[in-house]
Amino acid sequence: MKKKVAFITGINGQDGAYLAKFLLDKNYSVHGLLRRSSNSKLSRIDYLNIINKITFHSSELNEFKNIEDIIKKIKPDVIYNLAGQSFVQYSFNNPSYTFDINLHSVLNMLEIIRRNKLDTKFYQASTSEMYGNSNVDLQNENTIFQPASPYAISKTAAHHLVVNYRANYKGFFCSGILFNHESFLRGIEFVTKKITDGLVGIIHENTKPIRLGNLDAKRDWGFAGDYVEAMYLMMHYKKPDDYVVATGQTKSIREFIIIACSYLGLCPVFEGEGLNEICYDKKTNKKLIIIDKKYFRAQEVHRLKGDPSKIKKTLKWKPKYNFEKLVEHMVKSQIDNLNSKKKFIF
Ligand code: NAP
Ligand code: F7E
């Protein structure tokens, strides 16, 4: 039987790499988009041992003609659009670039499918950031969006495009509204990876304390491997729709630090307030965390907590990792990484 063909943009990112592995295991023929600058660093795909099983294509996401040529050539059954300017803080400094990649590229791909009359299914990587500082306790598919950053606005507009194209043209277009999901493959600029790699470095390599911003923001954190399975389930349901993917629990950065410390035998004490707060290990007096105003945002999203009832009920999605298991995975994988001959940096 002919293999189904998947095209993953952002294949070199955290989710792209996990999804590529997941789809290869489901016997898909996997094609991935790399921007030219990505060619020299395929570390996530390398870590998962799948480089030789993927066909790579090279283009910036926003180059309409290149993307159209690739799609017409490989005729994918499914496109997972995971490429994006994904760093919220960067979007305050570069809103225009963020809009170009996160919004215009989505419009381009939907137009390519429509104009060429393709029956390709399309998945869009929407985000919990679209809810912003919502006053709703548990955010679900019906909660009003109040985006609080250029990143969130670009993703909200792209989300509406997908909903609109689905209604107008009846294509199989869906969005996963994914809450934060992390793993050992997370980029080092994100707070969970900064904390786990930073603490492991302090213990095993005597590195400097970690510099962080707001420790009191709360996020609903899941494991990326569980979340790519949710994407797959959405794309294999009988009809296209949008789903919240979340754990239903929310934890602060401070709680993340405390749990990560517990897996390293550290006893964290927080002292001082605001920019003068520090965190040190009670047993050794070693400084672990320093607050740095550079890491505070122009506007913070204070608390996110998702309601995954719809995806659990309709698609029978069930995450395998809880918060503690996620943190343990990130800490232990980094210790293994430091002890192995081939060291991965993401
Ligand atoms: P990620 O690790 O930052 O990966 C993003 C990927 O997009 C990278 O491979 C990057 O390429 C690629 N990319 C960026 N700009 C590009 C461009 N101009 N042309 C082509 N490729 C480009 O992000 P992720 O965590 O896997 O997230 C995947 C998607 O889900 C993103 O769209 C993100 O906004 C969204 N999302 C993420 C979360 C989360 O918690 N992880 C939650 C909700 C939504 P390089 O490898 O060259 O940098
Ligand atoms: O920040 C606080 C920061 O950058 C989380 C992306 O995948 O998830 C991610 O966006 C929280 C924020 O993730 C530092 O202020 C404190 O409150 O790890 P983050 P994010 O902004 O939630 C959503 C769902 C996406 O869609 C995005 O693509 O942590 N924080 N100190 C810090 N954050 C960072 N990065 N660095 C710090 O030093």
mmCIF file of C-alpha atoms and ligand atoms in Angstrom, residues 10-16 33 35 37-38 41 44 59-61 82-86 97 101 125-127 151 155 178-182 186 190, ligand 1:
data_model
loop_
_atom_site.group_PDB
_atom_site.id
_atom_site.type_symbol
_atom_site.label_atom_id
_atom_site.label_comp_id
_atom_site.label_asym_id
_atom_site.label_seq_id
_atom_site.Cartn_x
_atom_site.Cartn_y
_atom_site.Cartn_z
ATOM 1 C CA GLY A 10 9.468 23.455 11.647
ATOM 2 C CA ILE A 11 10.733 19.856 11.588
ATOM 3 C CA ASN A 12 13.890 21.005 13.317
ATOM 4 C CA GLY A 13 11.954 22.380 16.292
ATOM 5 C CA GLN A 14 10.877 20.588 19.464
ATOM 6 C CA ASP A 15 7.421 19.572 18.204
ATOM 7 C CA GLY A 16 8.533 18.970 14.617
ATOM 8 C CA LEU A 33 10.954 22.070 5.851
ATOM 9 C CA ARG A 35 15.138 27.231 6.586
ATOM 10 C CA SER A 37 20.202 28.535 8.246
ATOM 11 C CA SER A 38 18.941 25.309 9.887
ATOM 12 C CA LYS A 41 22.004 22.045 13.152
ATOM 13 C CA ARG A 44 16.835 17.299 17.691
ATOM 14 C CA SER A 59 12.953 27.442 2.199
ATOM 15 C CA GLU A 60 11.987 30.278 4.466
ATOM 16 C CA LEU A 61 8.396 29.695 5.532
ATOM 17 C CA LEU A 82 4.755 23.842 13.204
ATOM 18 C CA ALA A 83 7.290 26.411 12.015
ATOM 19 C CA GLY A 84 6.983 29.725 13.747
ATOM 20 C CA GLN A 85 8.645 32.594 15.524
ATOM 21 C CA SER A 86 7.747 30.875 18.785
ATOM 22 C CA TYR A 97 8.922 39.594 11.496
ATOM 23 C CA ILE A 101 6.203 34.167 9.763
ATOM 24 C CA ALA A 125 -0.114 25.325 15.699
ATOM 25 C CA SER A 126 -2.343 27.649 17.725
ATOM 26 C CA THR A 127 -1.522 28.497 21.313
ATOM 27 C CA TYR A 151 3.247 36.714 19.154
ATOM 28 C CA LYS A 155 -1.290 33.424 16.310
ATOM 29 C CA LEU A 178 -1.808 23.887 22.710
ATOM 30 C CA PHE A 179 -0.858 24.997 26.190
ATOM 31 C CA ASN A 180 2.859 25.036 27.091
ATOM 32 C CA HIS A 181 4.544 21.731 26.381
ATOM 33 C CA GLU A 182 8.134 21.009 27.153
ATOM 34 C CA ARG A 186 12.960 22.412 24.298
ATOM 35 C CA PHE A 190 12.407 28.926 27.240
HETATM 36 P P1 NAP B 1 10.400 25.700 18.174
HETATM 37 O O1 NAP B 1 11.157 24.625 18.861
HETATM 38 O O2 NAP B 1 10.812 27.114 18.344
HETATM 39 O O3 NAP B 1 10.399 25.340 16.610
HETATM 40 C C1 NAP B 1 10.009 26.256 15.639
HETATM 41 C C2 NAP B 1 10.569 25.818 14.315
HETATM 42 O O4 NAP B 1 10.193 26.792 13.325
HETATM 43 C C3 NAP B 1 12.091 25.720 14.277
HETATM 44 O O5 NAP B 1 12.448 24.517 13.663
HETATM 45 C C4 NAP B 1 12.511 26.889 13.404
HETATM 46 O O6 NAP B 1 13.651 26.644 12.634
HETATM 47 C C5 NAP B 1 11.286 27.002 12.486
HETATM 48 N N1 NAP B 1 11.231 28.324 11.873
HETATM 49 C C6 NAP B 1 11.244 29.526 12.496
HETATM 50 N N2 NAP B 1 11.210 30.514 11.605
HETATM 51 C C7 NAP B 1 11.201 29.941 10.383
HETATM 52 C C8 NAP B 1 11.194 30.415 9.061
HETATM 53 N N3 NAP B 1 11.218 31.732 8.810
HETATM 54 N N4 NAP B 1 11.178 29.537 8.029
HETATM 55 C C9 NAP B 1 11.185 28.211 8.259
HETATM 56 N N5 NAP B 1 11.193 27.681 9.508
HETATM 57 C C10 NAP B 1 11.219 28.533 10.548
HETATM 58 O O7 NAP B 1 8.845 25.638 18.549
HETATM 59 P P2 NAP B 1 7.987 24.406 19.111
HETATM 60 O O8 NAP B 1 7.978 24.486 20.587
HETATM 61 O O9 NAP B 1 8.394 23.155 18.430
HETATM 62 O O10 NAP B 1 6.534 24.843 18.640
HETATM 63 C C11 NAP B 1 6.018 24.468 17.367
HETATM 64 C C12 NAP B 1 4.922 25.441 16.971
HETATM 65 O O11 NAP B 1 3.891 25.400 17.955
HETATM 66 C C13 NAP B 1 5.354 26.903 16.885
HETATM 67 O O12 NAP B 1 4.645 27.500 15.833
HETATM 68 C C14 NAP B 1 4.915 27.503 18.216
HETATM 69 O O13 NAP B 1 4.641 28.877 18.063
HETATM 70 C C15 NAP B 1 3.666 26.696 18.500
HETATM 71 N N6 NAP B 1 3.331 26.446 19.904
HETATM 72 C C16 NAP B 1 4.253 25.959 20.763
HETATM 73 C C17 NAP B 1 3.888 25.678 22.069
HETATM 74 C C18 NAP B 1 4.877 25.097 23.055
HETATM 75 O O14 NAP B 1 4.604 25.170 24.256
HETATM 76 N N7 NAP B 1 5.975 24.491 22.607
HETATM 77 C C19 NAP B 1 2.569 25.877 22.491
HETATM 78 C C20 NAP B 1 1.642 26.349 21.566
HETATM 79 C C21 NAP B 1 2.019 26.615 20.267
HETATM 80 P P3 NAP B 1 15.155 26.590 13.254
HETATM 81 O O15 NAP B 1 15.310 25.183 13.725
HETATM 82 O O16 NAP B 1 16.003 26.963 12.118
HETATM 83 O O17 NAP B 1 15.189 27.588 14.365
#
